[in-house]
Coordinates of C-alpha atoms and ligand atoms in Angstrom, one line a residue:
M1 CA -0.3 0.1 -0.1
Y2 CA 3.2 2.1 1.0
N3 CA 4.9 1.6 -2.6
D4 CA 2.3 2.5 -4.2
V5 CA 1.6 5.8 -2.6
I6 CA 5.3 6.8 -2.9
K7 CA 5.3 5.8 -6.4
E8 CA 2.1 7.8 -7.0
M9 CA 3.7 10.8 -5.3
E10 CA 7.1 10.4 -7.3
K11 CA 5.0 10.6 -10.8
Y12 CA 3.1 13.5 -8.9
A13 CA 5.7 15.3 -8.5
E14 CA 8.0 14.7 -11.6
E15 CA 4.6 15.8 -13.7
K16 CA 4.0 19.1 -11.2
N17 CA 8.0 19.6 -10.8
V18 CA 7.9 19.5 -7.3
P19 CA 11.2 19.2 -5.9
I20 CA 11.6 16.1 -3.8
M21 CA 14.3 14.5 -2.6
Q22 CA 16.3 11.6 -5.1
K23 CA 15.8 8.6 -4.5
K24 CA 19.6 7.6 -3.4
S25 CA 20.1 10.6 -0.8
M26 CA 16.3 9.6 0.1
N27 CA 17.6 6.1 1.0
F28 CA 20.3 7.3 2.2
L29 CA 18.8 9.6 5.2
C30 CA 16.3 6.8 6.2
K31 CA 19.3 4.5 6.5
F32 CA 20.5 7.4 9.0
I33 CA 18.0 7.5 10.7
E34 CA 17.9 3.9 11.3
K35 CA 21.4 3.7 12.4
N36 CA 21.3 6.6 15.0
N37 CA 17.9 5.2 16.2
I38 CA 16.1 8.5 15.5
K39 CA 12.9 9.0 17.3
S40 CA 11.5 13.0 16.2
V41 CA 12.4 14.8 13.5
L42 CA 11.7 18.5 12.5
E43 CA 11.4 18.8 8.4
I44 CA 11.4 22.6 7.5
G45 CA 9.7 22.5 3.6
T46 CA 7.3 19.9 3.8
A47 CA 6.3 19.8 0.0
I48 CA 4.1 16.8 -0.6
G49 CA 5.3 15.0 2.6
Y50 CA 7.4 12.5 0.5
S51 CA 10.6 12.9 2.7
A52 CA 8.1 13.2 5.3
I53 CA 6.5 9.8 4.7
N54 CA 9.4 7.9 3.9
M55 CA 11.2 9.3 7.0
A56 CA 8.2 8.3 9.6
L57 CA 8.1 4.4 7.2
V58 CA 11.6 4.0 9.0
N59 CA 10.1 3.0 12.2
D60 CA 6.4 3.0 13.3
D61 CA 7.7 4.4 16.3
I62 CA 9.4 7.6 14.6
S63 CA 7.5 10.7 14.3
V64 CA 7.6 13.8 12.2
V65 CA 6.6 17.7 12.2
S66 CA 7.1 19.8 8.9
I67 CA 6.6 23.0 8.4
E68 CA 5.4 23.6 4.6
R69 CA 4.2 27.5 3.1
D70 CA 2.2 26.6 0.2
Q71 CA -1.0 26.2 1.1
E72 CA -1.7 23.8 -2.0
K73 CA 1.6 21.4 -1.6
Y74 CA 0.5 21.2 2.1
I75 CA -3.3 20.2 1.3
E76 CA -1.6 17.8 -0.9
A77 CA 0.3 16.4 2.0
I78 CA -2.5 16.0 3.6
K79 CA -4.3 13.7 1.5
N80 CA -0.6 12.1 0.9
I81 CA -0.5 11.0 5.0
K82 CA -4.2 10.4 5.3
K83 CA -3.9 7.2 2.4
C84 CA -0.7 6.0 4.3
N85 CA -2.6 6.6 7.5
L86 CA 0.3 8.6 9.1
E87 CA -1.5 11.4 10.8
K88 CA -0.7 10.2 14.2
R89 CA 2.6 10.2 13.6
I90 CA 3.3 13.4 11.2
T91 CA 2.0 16.3 11.8
L92 CA 1.7 19.4 9.5
I93 CA 2.0 23.5 10.4
L94 CA 1.3 25.6 7.5
S95 CA 3.4 28.5 8.0
D96 CA 6.1 30.0 6.6
A97 CA 9.5 28.5 8.9
L98 CA 10.9 31.6 9.8
N99 CA 8.1 33.0 11.4
I100 CA 6.7 30.3 13.7
E101 CA 8.1 29.2 17.2
L102 CA 8.6 25.8 18.0
N103 CA 9.5 24.7 21.8
N104 CA 9.6 20.7 21.8
K105 CA 13.3 19.5 21.1
Y106 CA 14.1 16.9 18.1
D107 CA 16.1 14.0 17.4
L108 CA 16.8 15.3 13.7
I109 CA 16.1 18.4 12.0
F110 CA 15.8 18.9 8.2
I111 CA 16.3 21.4 6.0
D112 CA 14.9 21.5 2.5
A113 CA 13.1 24.6 2.3
A114 CA 14.5 28.4 0.3
K115 CA 17.6 27.3 -0.5
G116 CA 18.5 31.0 -0.2
Q117 CA 17.4 30.6 4.0
Y118 CA 19.5 27.5 5.0
T119 CA 21.7 29.9 7.6
N120 CA 18.3 31.6 8.8
F121 CA 16.5 28.2 9.5
F122 CA 19.4 26.6 10.9
N123 CA 19.9 29.4 13.9
K124 CA 16.1 29.9 14.3
Y125 CA 15.9 26.1 14.6
K126 CA 19.4 24.9 16.8
D127 CA 18.4 25.2 20.0
N128 CA 15.4 23.0 18.7
L129 CA 17.8 19.8 18.4
V130 CA 18.8 18.1 21.3
D131 CA 22.9 17.9 22.4
D132 CA 23.4 14.8 20.5
G133 CA 21.3 15.6 17.3
F134 CA 21.3 16.0 13.5
I135 CA 20.9 18.7 11.2
V136 CA 20.1 17.4 8.2
S137 CA 20.3 20.1 5.0
D138 CA 19.2 18.8 1.5
N139 CA 20.7 20.1 -1.9
I140 CA 24.1 21.0 -1.1
D141 CA 25.3 20.5 -4.2
F142 CA 22.3 22.2 -6.0
H143 CA 22.5 20.9 -9.2
G144 CA 26.0 21.9 -9.1
Y145 CA 25.6 25.2 -9.7
V146 CA 27.7 25.8 -6.1
E147 CA 30.7 24.1 -7.6
N148 CA 30.3 26.9 -10.3
V149 CA 28.7 30.3 -9.2
D150 CA 30.8 32.3 -11.2
K151 CA 29.3 30.8 -14.2
I152 CA 25.9 31.3 -13.8
E153 CA 24.5 34.3 -15.5
N154 CA 20.7 34.6 -13.8
R155 CA 21.1 37.0 -10.9
N156 CA 18.4 35.4 -9.0
L157 CA 19.8 31.9 -9.2
R158 CA 23.6 33.5 -8.7
Q159 CA 22.5 35.8 -5.7
L160 CA 20.8 32.4 -4.5
V161 CA 23.7 29.9 -5.1
S162 CA 25.6 32.4 -3.6
K163 CA 23.6 32.3 -0.4
L164 CA 23.8 28.4 -0.3
R165 CA 27.7 28.5 -0.6
K166 CA 28.0 30.9 2.4
Y167 CA 25.6 28.6 4.3
I168 CA 28.4 25.6 3.5
D169 CA 30.7 27.9 4.9
F170 CA 29.4 28.5 7.7
L171 CA 29.0 24.8 8.5
K172 CA 32.9 24.7 7.3
D173 CA 33.9 27.6 9.5
N174 CA 31.6 26.6 13.3
E175 CA 33.0 26.4 16.2
E176 CA 30.5 24.8 17.9
Y177 CA 29.3 22.6 15.4
N178 CA 31.0 19.7 13.1
T179 CA 29.5 19.4 9.4
K180 CA 30.2 15.9 6.7
F181 CA 29.4 16.8 3.9
Y182 CA 27.9 13.7 1.2
K183 CA 28.1 13.6 -2.6
V184 CA 24.8 11.9 -2.9
G185 CA 21.9 12.6 -4.6
D186 CA 21.8 16.9 -5.3
G187 CA 24.4 17.0 -1.9
L188 CA 23.4 16.3 1.8
A189 CA 24.8 18.4 4.8
I190 CA 25.1 16.3 8.8
T191 CA 25.8 18.5 10.8
Y192 CA 26.2 18.1 14.7
K193 CA 27.4 19.4 18.1
K194 CA 30.8 19.5 18.8
G195 CA 32.5 17.0 21.2
V196 CA 29.0 14.8 21.5
L197 CA 30.4 11.6 19.1
N198 CA 33.2 9.3 20.0
E199 CA 35.8 10.6 17.3
Ligands
SAH1 N1 11.2 18.1 1.7 C1 10.5 17.6 0.6 C2 10.4 18.7 -0.8 C3 10.5 20.1 0.0 S1 10.6 21.2 -1.5 C4 10.7 16.1 0.0 O1 12.0 16.4 -0.5 O2 9.6 15.6 -0.3 C5 10.8 22.3 -1.0 C6 9.5 23.5 0.3 O3 10.2 23.7 0.9 C7 8.8 23.8 -1.1 O4 7.7 23.3 -0.9 C8 8.7 25.5 -0.3 O5 7.3 25.9 -0.8 C9 8.9 25.1 0.9 N2 9.3 26.5 1.5 C10 10.4 26.9 1.3 N3 10.5 28.1 2.0 C11 10.3 27.9 3.3 C12 10.0 28.8 4.6 N4 10.3 29.4 4.8 N5 8.9 28.4 5.5 C13 8.3 27.0 5.0 N6 8.4 26.3 4.1 C14 9.0 26.5 2.6
MG2 MG1 16.1 18.6 -1.1

């Protein structure tokens, strides 16, 4: 049953140009969630619920809170979550993530919304992370543009990519957090507090 809904979502995303996570990085993230015994996830950028559903399906004691600002996508996500009977474990919030405050702490925060705002999302939500939690950022390579900022002719795109570039530097130079970068899918960054992992 889940498989059919997931396939339907992949088809819908393709037809309507919804930038859902690539399959390889989706699988990578699900394995990471399993391996690290993640039980609670905060997602920024639900779109139609594809990644929220996939993460919730890793284990039946996982709960996901996900924020989406676009009403049409939010409604589509609600429908998909119902089809999978996951309403009890996935909570959606219709809002701009930069305009709300959450009080809970989560094992994993997944940043996958406006690429120019990643530093703002990080700073806004880092205190909603448990001490030994992880912040995962998607699309860190942004179709290869990040490596080639100077070659981008479109000004808006160049500005967006240079903000993403600054986010990468912010992660690399961070005194409080360590980050590992993975060339999987469209590029993933996994960030955690320094000194909490035995390495
Ligand atoms: N995580 C999804 C894909 C998200 S696409 C998946 O892999 O299935 C990015 C989504 O972030 C879009 O739907 C967009 O509307 C939403 N978004 C962008 N900026 C946002 C913001 N500031 N607050 C909330 N949602 C935002
Ligand atoms: Mg993404």
